[in-house]
PDB file of C-alpha atoms in Angstrom:
ATOM      1  CA  MET A 134      11.854 110.867  -2.649  1.00 49.00           C
ATOM      2  CA  ASP A 135      10.609 109.386  -5.889  1.00 54.00           C
ATOM      3  CA  MET A 136      12.922 110.617  -8.607  1.00 53.00           C
ATOM      4  CA  PHE A 137      10.143 110.765 -11.252  1.00 59.00           C
ATOM      5  CA  SER A 138       7.450 112.537  -9.187  1.00 57.00           C
ATOM      6  CA  PRO A 139       6.635 116.007 -10.554  1.00 57.00           C
ATOM      7  CA  GLN A 140       7.790 118.553  -8.072  1.00 66.00           C
ATOM      8  CA  ARG A 141       6.318 121.907  -7.135  1.00 69.00           C
ATOM      9  CA  GLN A 142       8.157 125.118  -6.298  1.00 75.00           C
ATOM     10  CA  ASP A 143       8.102 124.181  -2.580  1.00 80.00           C
ATOM     11  CA  GLY A 144      10.158 121.053  -3.503  1.00 81.00           C
ATOM     12  CA  ARG A 145       7.501 118.531  -2.565  1.00 87.00           C
ATOM     13  CA  ALA A 146       6.329 115.806  -4.949  1.00 89.00           C
ATOM     14  CA  GLU A 147       2.694 116.083  -5.917  1.00 92.00           C
ATOM     15  CA  TRP A 148       1.832 112.831  -3.984  1.00 93.00           C
ATOM     16  CA  ARG A 149       3.407 114.417  -0.889  1.00 94.00           C
ATOM     17  CA  VAL A 150       1.160 117.458  -1.198  1.00 94.00           C
ATOM     18  CA  ILE A 151      -1.908 115.168  -1.198  1.00 95.00           C
ATOM     19  CA  TYR A 152      -0.400 113.091   1.659  1.00 96.00           C
ATOM     20  CA  ASP A 153       0.274 116.120   3.831  1.00 95.00           C
ATOM     21  CA  HIS A 154      -3.234 117.357   3.343  1.00 95.00           C
ATOM     22  CA  ALA A 155      -5.031 114.034   3.757  1.00 96.00           C
ATOM     23  CA  VAL A 156      -3.017 112.570   6.734  1.00 95.00           C
ATOM     24  CA  SER A 157      -4.985 114.654   9.221  1.00 94.00           C
ATOM     25  CA  LEU A 158      -8.428 114.307   7.611  1.00 95.00           C
ATOM     26  CA  PRO A 159     -11.088 112.361   9.540  1.00 95.00           C
ATOM     27  CA  TYR A 160     -12.651 109.129   8.244  1.00 95.00           C
ATOM     28  CA  GLY A 161     -15.230 109.864   5.639  1.00 95.00           C
ATOM     29  CA  ALA A 162     -13.854 113.290   4.701  1.00 95.00           C
ATOM     30  CA  ASP A 163     -14.199 114.207   1.016  1.00 95.00           C
ATOM     31  CA  LEU A 164     -11.349 115.475  -1.135  1.00 95.00           C
ATOM     32  CA  SER A 165     -12.917 116.797  -4.308  1.00 94.00           C
ATOM     33  CA  PHE A 166     -11.233 117.115  -7.651  1.00 94.00           C
ATOM     34  CA  ASP A 167     -11.486 120.916  -7.255  1.00 95.00           C
ATOM     35  CA  GLU A 168      -9.657 120.780  -3.968  1.00 95.00           C
ATOM     36  CA  ILE A 169      -6.966 118.475  -5.481  1.00 94.00           C
ATOM     37  CA  ALA A 170      -6.626 120.867  -8.379  1.00 93.00           C
ATOM     38  CA  LYS A 171      -5.976 123.747  -5.971  1.00 94.00           C
ATOM     39  CA  LEU A 172      -3.543 121.694  -3.936  1.00 93.00           C
ATOM     40  CA  LEU A 173      -1.573 120.602  -7.040  1.00 92.00           C
ATOM     41  CA  ASP A 174      -1.991 123.825  -9.037  1.00 90.00           C
ATOM     42  CA  THR A 175      -3.257 121.799 -12.000  1.00 87.00           C
ATOM     43  CA  ASP A 176      -6.530 120.607 -13.500  1.00 89.00           C
ATOM     44  CA  ASP A 177      -4.876 117.569 -15.025  1.00 90.00           C
ATOM     45  CA  ARG A 178      -6.941 114.694 -13.622  1.00 90.00           C
ATOM     46  CA  SER A 179      -4.420 112.015 -14.626  1.00 91.00           C
ATOM     47  CA  ARG A 180      -1.756 113.759 -12.535  1.00 91.00           C
ATOM     48  CA  ALA A 181      -4.308 113.942  -9.669  1.00 92.00           C
ATOM     49  CA  HIS A 182      -4.991 110.247  -9.969  1.00 93.00           C
ATOM     50  CA  ARG A 183      -1.322 109.377 -10.042  1.00 94.00           C
ATOM     51  CA  ALA A 184      -0.620 111.612  -7.013  1.00 94.00           C
ATOM     52  CA  VAL A 185      -3.480 109.990  -5.026  1.00 95.00           C
ATOM     53  CA  GLN A 186      -2.316 106.459  -6.012  1.00 95.00           C
ATOM     54  CA  ARG A 187       1.234 107.203  -4.876  1.00 96.00           C
ATOM     55  CA  CYS A 188      -0.072 108.830  -1.691  1.00 96.00           C
ATOM     56  CA  ASN A 189      -2.216 105.704  -0.918  1.00 96.00           C
ATOM     57  CA  LYS A 190       0.871 103.579  -1.524  1.00 96.00           C
ATOM     58  CA  GLN A 191       2.675 105.595   1.127  1.00 95.00           C
ATOM     59  CA  PHE A 192      -0.199 105.455   3.608  1.00 96.00           C
ATOM     60  CA  ILE A 193      -0.241 101.674   3.211  1.00 95.00           C
ATOM     61  CA  ARG A 194       3.533 101.380   3.471  1.00 95.00           C
ATOM     62  CA  GLU A 195       3.483 103.406   6.701  1.00 96.00           C
ATOM     63  CA  ASN A 196       0.414 101.649   8.033  1.00 94.00           C
ATOM     64  CA  ILE A 197      -1.577 104.947   8.286  1.00 93.00           C
ATOM     65  CA  PRO A 198      -5.354 104.386   7.939  1.00 91.00           C
ATOM     66  CA  ARG A 199      -6.082 107.393   5.724  1.00 93.00           C
ATOM     67  CA  VAL A 200      -6.408 105.556   2.338  1.00 95.00           C
ATOM     68  CA  LEU A 201      -8.354 107.632  -0.212  1.00 96.00           C
ATOM     69  CA  GLY A 202     -11.063 105.754  -2.029  1.00 94.00           C
ATOM     70  CA  ASN A 203     -12.396 106.976  -5.385  1.00 91.00           C
ATOM     71  CA  VAL A 204     -15.788 108.658  -5.474  1.00 92.00           C
ATOM     72  CA  ARG A 205     -16.702 108.444  -9.203  1.00 91.00           C
ATOM     73  CA  GLY A 206     -16.877 111.837 -10.857  1.00 88.00           C
ATOM     74  CA  THR A 207     -16.405 113.750  -7.578  1.00 91.00           C
ATOM     75  CA  GLY A 208     -12.960 112.991  -6.243  1.00 93.00           C
ATOM     76  CA  TYR A 209     -11.903 110.914  -3.260  1.00 95.00           C
ATOM     77  CA  ARG A 210     -12.941 110.153   0.295  1.00 95.00           C
ATOM     78  CA  VAL A 211     -10.908 108.991   3.295  1.00 95.00           C
ATOM     79  CA  MET A 212     -12.084 105.437   3.671  1.00 95.00           C
ATOM     80  CA  ARG A 213     -13.994 104.567   6.820  1.00 94.00           C
ATOM     81  CA  PRO A 214     -12.822 101.609   8.875  1.00 92.00           C
ATOM     82  CA  SER A 215     -15.705  99.539   7.709  1.00 89.00           C
ATOM     83  CA  GLU A 216     -14.841 100.093   4.053  1.00 91.00           C
ATOM     84  CA  TYR A 217     -11.371  98.466   4.102  1.00 90.00           C
ATOM     85  CA  ALA A 218     -12.559  94.863   3.932  1.00 88.00           C
ATOM     86  CA  THR A 219     -14.943  95.598   1.000  1.00 88.00           C
ATOM     87  CA  ALA A 220     -12.137  97.358  -0.835  1.00 90.00           C
ATOM     88  CA  ALA A 221      -9.734  94.535  -0.195  1.00 89.00           C
ATOM     89  CA  ILE A 222     -12.229  92.004  -1.562  1.00 85.00           C
ATOM     90  CA  ALA A 223     -12.740  94.135  -4.650  1.00 87.00           C
ATOM     91  CA  LEU A 224      -8.966  94.143  -5.208  1.00 87.00           C
ATOM     92  CA  GLN A 225      -8.897  90.371  -4.762  1.00 84.00           C
ATOM     93  CA  VAL A 226     -11.602  89.895  -7.389  1.00 84.00           C
ATOM     94  CA  GLN A 227      -9.846  92.303  -9.721  1.00 89.00           C
ATOM     95  CA  GLY A 228      -6.675  90.344  -9.234  1.00 88.00           C
ATOM     96  CA  ARG A 229      -8.379  87.068 -10.088  1.00 86.00           C
ATOM     97  CA  ARG A 230      -9.880  88.630 -13.232  1.00 90.00           C
ATOM     98  CA  LYS A 231      -6.399  89.701 -14.295  1.00 92.00           C
ATOM     99  CA  VAL A 232      -5.070  86.174 -13.777  1.00 90.00           C
ATOM    100  CA  SER A 233      -8.002  84.857 -15.796  1.00 91.00           C
ATOM    101  CA  ASN A 234      -7.316  87.383 -18.570  1.00 93.00           C
ATOM    102  CA  ALA A 235      -3.680  86.327 -18.591  1.00 94.00           C
ATOM    103  CA  LEU A 236      -4.647  82.725 -18.920  1.00 93.00           C
ATOM    104  CA  ASP A 237      -7.015  83.595 -21.785  1.00 93.00           C
ATOM    105  CA  LEU A 238      -4.158  85.347 -23.480  1.00 94.00           C
ATOM    106  CA  MET A 239      -1.950  82.302 -23.156  1.00 94.00           C
ATOM    107  CA  ARG A 240      -4.749  80.078 -24.548  1.00 92.00           C
ATOM    108  CA  THR A 241      -4.738  82.174 -27.698  1.00 94.00           C
ATOM    109  CA  ALA A 242      -0.970  82.263 -28.018  1.00 93.00           C
ATOM    110  CA  PRO A 243       0.236  80.869 -31.424  1.00 94.00           C
ATOM    111  CA  ILE A 244       2.086  77.944 -29.965  1.00 92.00           C
ATOM    112  CA  ASN A 245       2.724  76.281 -33.319  1.00 93.00           C
ATOM    113  CA  ASP A 246       4.522  79.371 -34.576  1.00 95.00           C
ATOM    114  CA  MET A 247       6.892  79.451 -31.593  1.00 94.00           C
ATOM    115  CA  SER A 248      10.357  77.996 -31.314  1.00 96.00           C
ATOM    116  CA  PRO A 249      10.717  74.894 -29.091  1.00 95.00           C
ATOM    117  CA  GLN A 250      12.161  77.028 -26.285  1.00 96.00           C
ATOM    118  CA  ALA A 251       9.353  79.570 -26.497  1.00 95.00           C
ATOM    119  CA  GLN A 252       6.794  76.708 -26.545  1.00 95.00           C
ATOM    120  CA  GLU A 253       8.278  75.246 -23.393  1.00 95.00           C
ATOM    121  CA  TRP A 254       8.272  78.680 -21.698  1.00 95.00           C
ATOM    122  CA  ALA A 255       4.691  79.318 -22.799  1.00 94.00           C
ATOM    123  CA  HIS A 256       3.635  75.891 -21.402  1.00 95.00           C
ATOM    124  CA  LYS A 257       5.228  76.649 -18.026  1.00 95.00           C
ATOM    125  CA  VAL A 258       3.646  80.155 -17.917  1.00 95.00           C
ATOM    126  CA  THR A 259       0.255  78.585 -18.706  1.00 94.00           C
ATOM    127  CA  LEU A 260       0.606  75.928 -15.992  1.00 95.00           C
ATOM    128  CA  VAL A 261       1.470  78.620 -13.376  1.00 94.00           C
ATOM    129  CA  LEU A 262      -1.452  80.767 -14.408  1.00 93.00           C
ATOM    130  CA  MET A 263      -3.823  77.820 -14.305  1.00 93.00           C
ATOM    131  CA  ASP A 264      -2.608  76.906 -10.842  1.00 93.00           C
ATOM    132  CA  ASN A 265      -3.055  80.453  -9.621  1.00 90.00           C
ATOM    133  CA  GLU A 266      -6.529  80.712 -11.105  1.00 89.00           C
ATOM    134  CA  LEU A 267      -7.624  77.499  -9.505  1.00 90.00           C
ATOM    135  CA  ARG A 268      -6.296  78.549  -6.140  1.00 89.00           C
ATOM    136  CA  LEU A 269      -8.069  81.901  -6.272  1.00 85.00           C
ATOM    137  CA  ARG A 270     -11.388  80.399  -7.396  1.00 84.00           C
ATOM    138  CA  SER A 271     -11.136  77.810  -4.679  1.00 87.00           C
ATOM    139  CA  GLN A 272     -10.465  80.465  -2.082  1.00 83.00           C
ATOM    140  CA  GLU A 273     -13.474  82.547  -3.325  1.00 82.00           C
ATOM    141  CA  GLN A 274     -15.686  79.457  -3.099  1.00 86.00           C
ATOM    142  CA  TRP A 275     -14.446  78.717   0.413  1.00 87.00           C
ATOM    143  CA  GLN A 276     -15.140  82.315   1.442  1.00 82.00           C
ATOM    144  CA  GLN A 277     -18.669  82.197   0.008  1.00 84.00           C
ATOM    145  CA  SER A 278     -19.352  78.892   1.749  1.00 88.00           C
ATOM    146  CA  ALA A 279     -18.091  80.220   5.077  1.00 86.00           C
ATOM    147  CA  GLU A 280     -20.243  83.354   4.840  1.00 84.00           C
ATOM    148  CA  THR A 281     -23.290  81.129   4.047  1.00 87.00           C
ATOM    149  CA  ARG A 282     -22.503  78.884   7.062  1.00 88.00           C
ATOM    150  CA  LEU A 283     -22.020  81.863   9.389  1.00 85.00           C
ATOM    151  CA  THR A 284     -25.282  83.403   8.283  1.00 85.00           C
ATOM    152  CA  GLU A 285     -27.099  80.119   8.908  1.00 88.00           C
ATOM    153  CA  LEU A 286     -25.553  79.692  12.301  1.00 87.00           C
ATOM    154  CA  GLU A 287     -26.506  83.275  13.270  1.00 84.00           C
ATOM    155  CA  ARG A 288     -30.067  82.610  12.111  1.00 86.00           C
ATOM    156  CA  ARG A 289     -30.313  79.410  14.163  1.00 88.00           C
ATOM    157  CA  ALA A 290     -28.889  81.221  17.207  1.00 87.00           C
ATOM    158  CA  GLY A 291     -31.455  83.994  16.752  1.00 86.00           C
ATOM    159  CA  ILE A 292     -28.833  86.643  16.204  1.00 82.00           C
ATOM    160  CA  PRO A 293     -30.214  89.392  14.016  1.00 79.00           C
ATOM    161  CA  PRO A 294     -28.069  90.517  11.127  1.00 68.00           C
ATOM    162  CA  ALA A 295     -26.592  93.599  12.821  1.00 59.00           C
ATOM    163  CA  VAL A 296     -23.834  94.431  10.263  1.00 54.00           C
ATOM    164  CA  ILE A 297     -24.767  95.353   6.722  1.00 48.00           C
ATOM    165  CA  GLY A 298     -21.972  96.270   4.327  1.00 51.00           C
ATOM    166  CA  GLY A 299     -19.603  96.743   7.216  1.00 51.00           C
ATOM    167  CA  GLU A 300     -21.743  99.367   8.950  1.00 50.00           C
ATOM    168  CA  ILE A 301     -23.601  98.748  12.203  1.00 46.00           C
ATOM    169  CA  GLU A 302     -27.302  99.038  11.657  1.00 43.00           C
ATOM    170  CA  ASP A 303     -29.017 101.699  13.797  1.00 40.00           C
TER     171      ASP A 303
END
């Protein structure tokens, strides 16, 4: 049990309440903020978000495909199987942006005002960040190139584009 999770009278952490409710929901089921408020006995959205984040962490740790995706302004939805790849790519892009932001921060660091030891450390951190950013950008370019090649091969073979956004077209 997470020592810092707010607990209810029944002894469960708030994330566990969400987990117990969501684990049996079918793919695509909605979990509104109103439902979450009733489950947690609070209208505090930040607590709801933290509980869902921790719940999702547990689903992933246990390899249970019931991850809750945010539905802006409404609540959450149990992700459909076809939505996992899109969500993973979004996290990857978000991660690359964070690396880029970290590198930008290091570029603005006042190197001349640092001690020699701090300058050396800043230089090493900058090199690692630059390497990570280059690797991530290279991987993204490779992925885009592979998708373009695949689309062209499908077109040449006369295969219609049957999958759009992860969903099979009817």
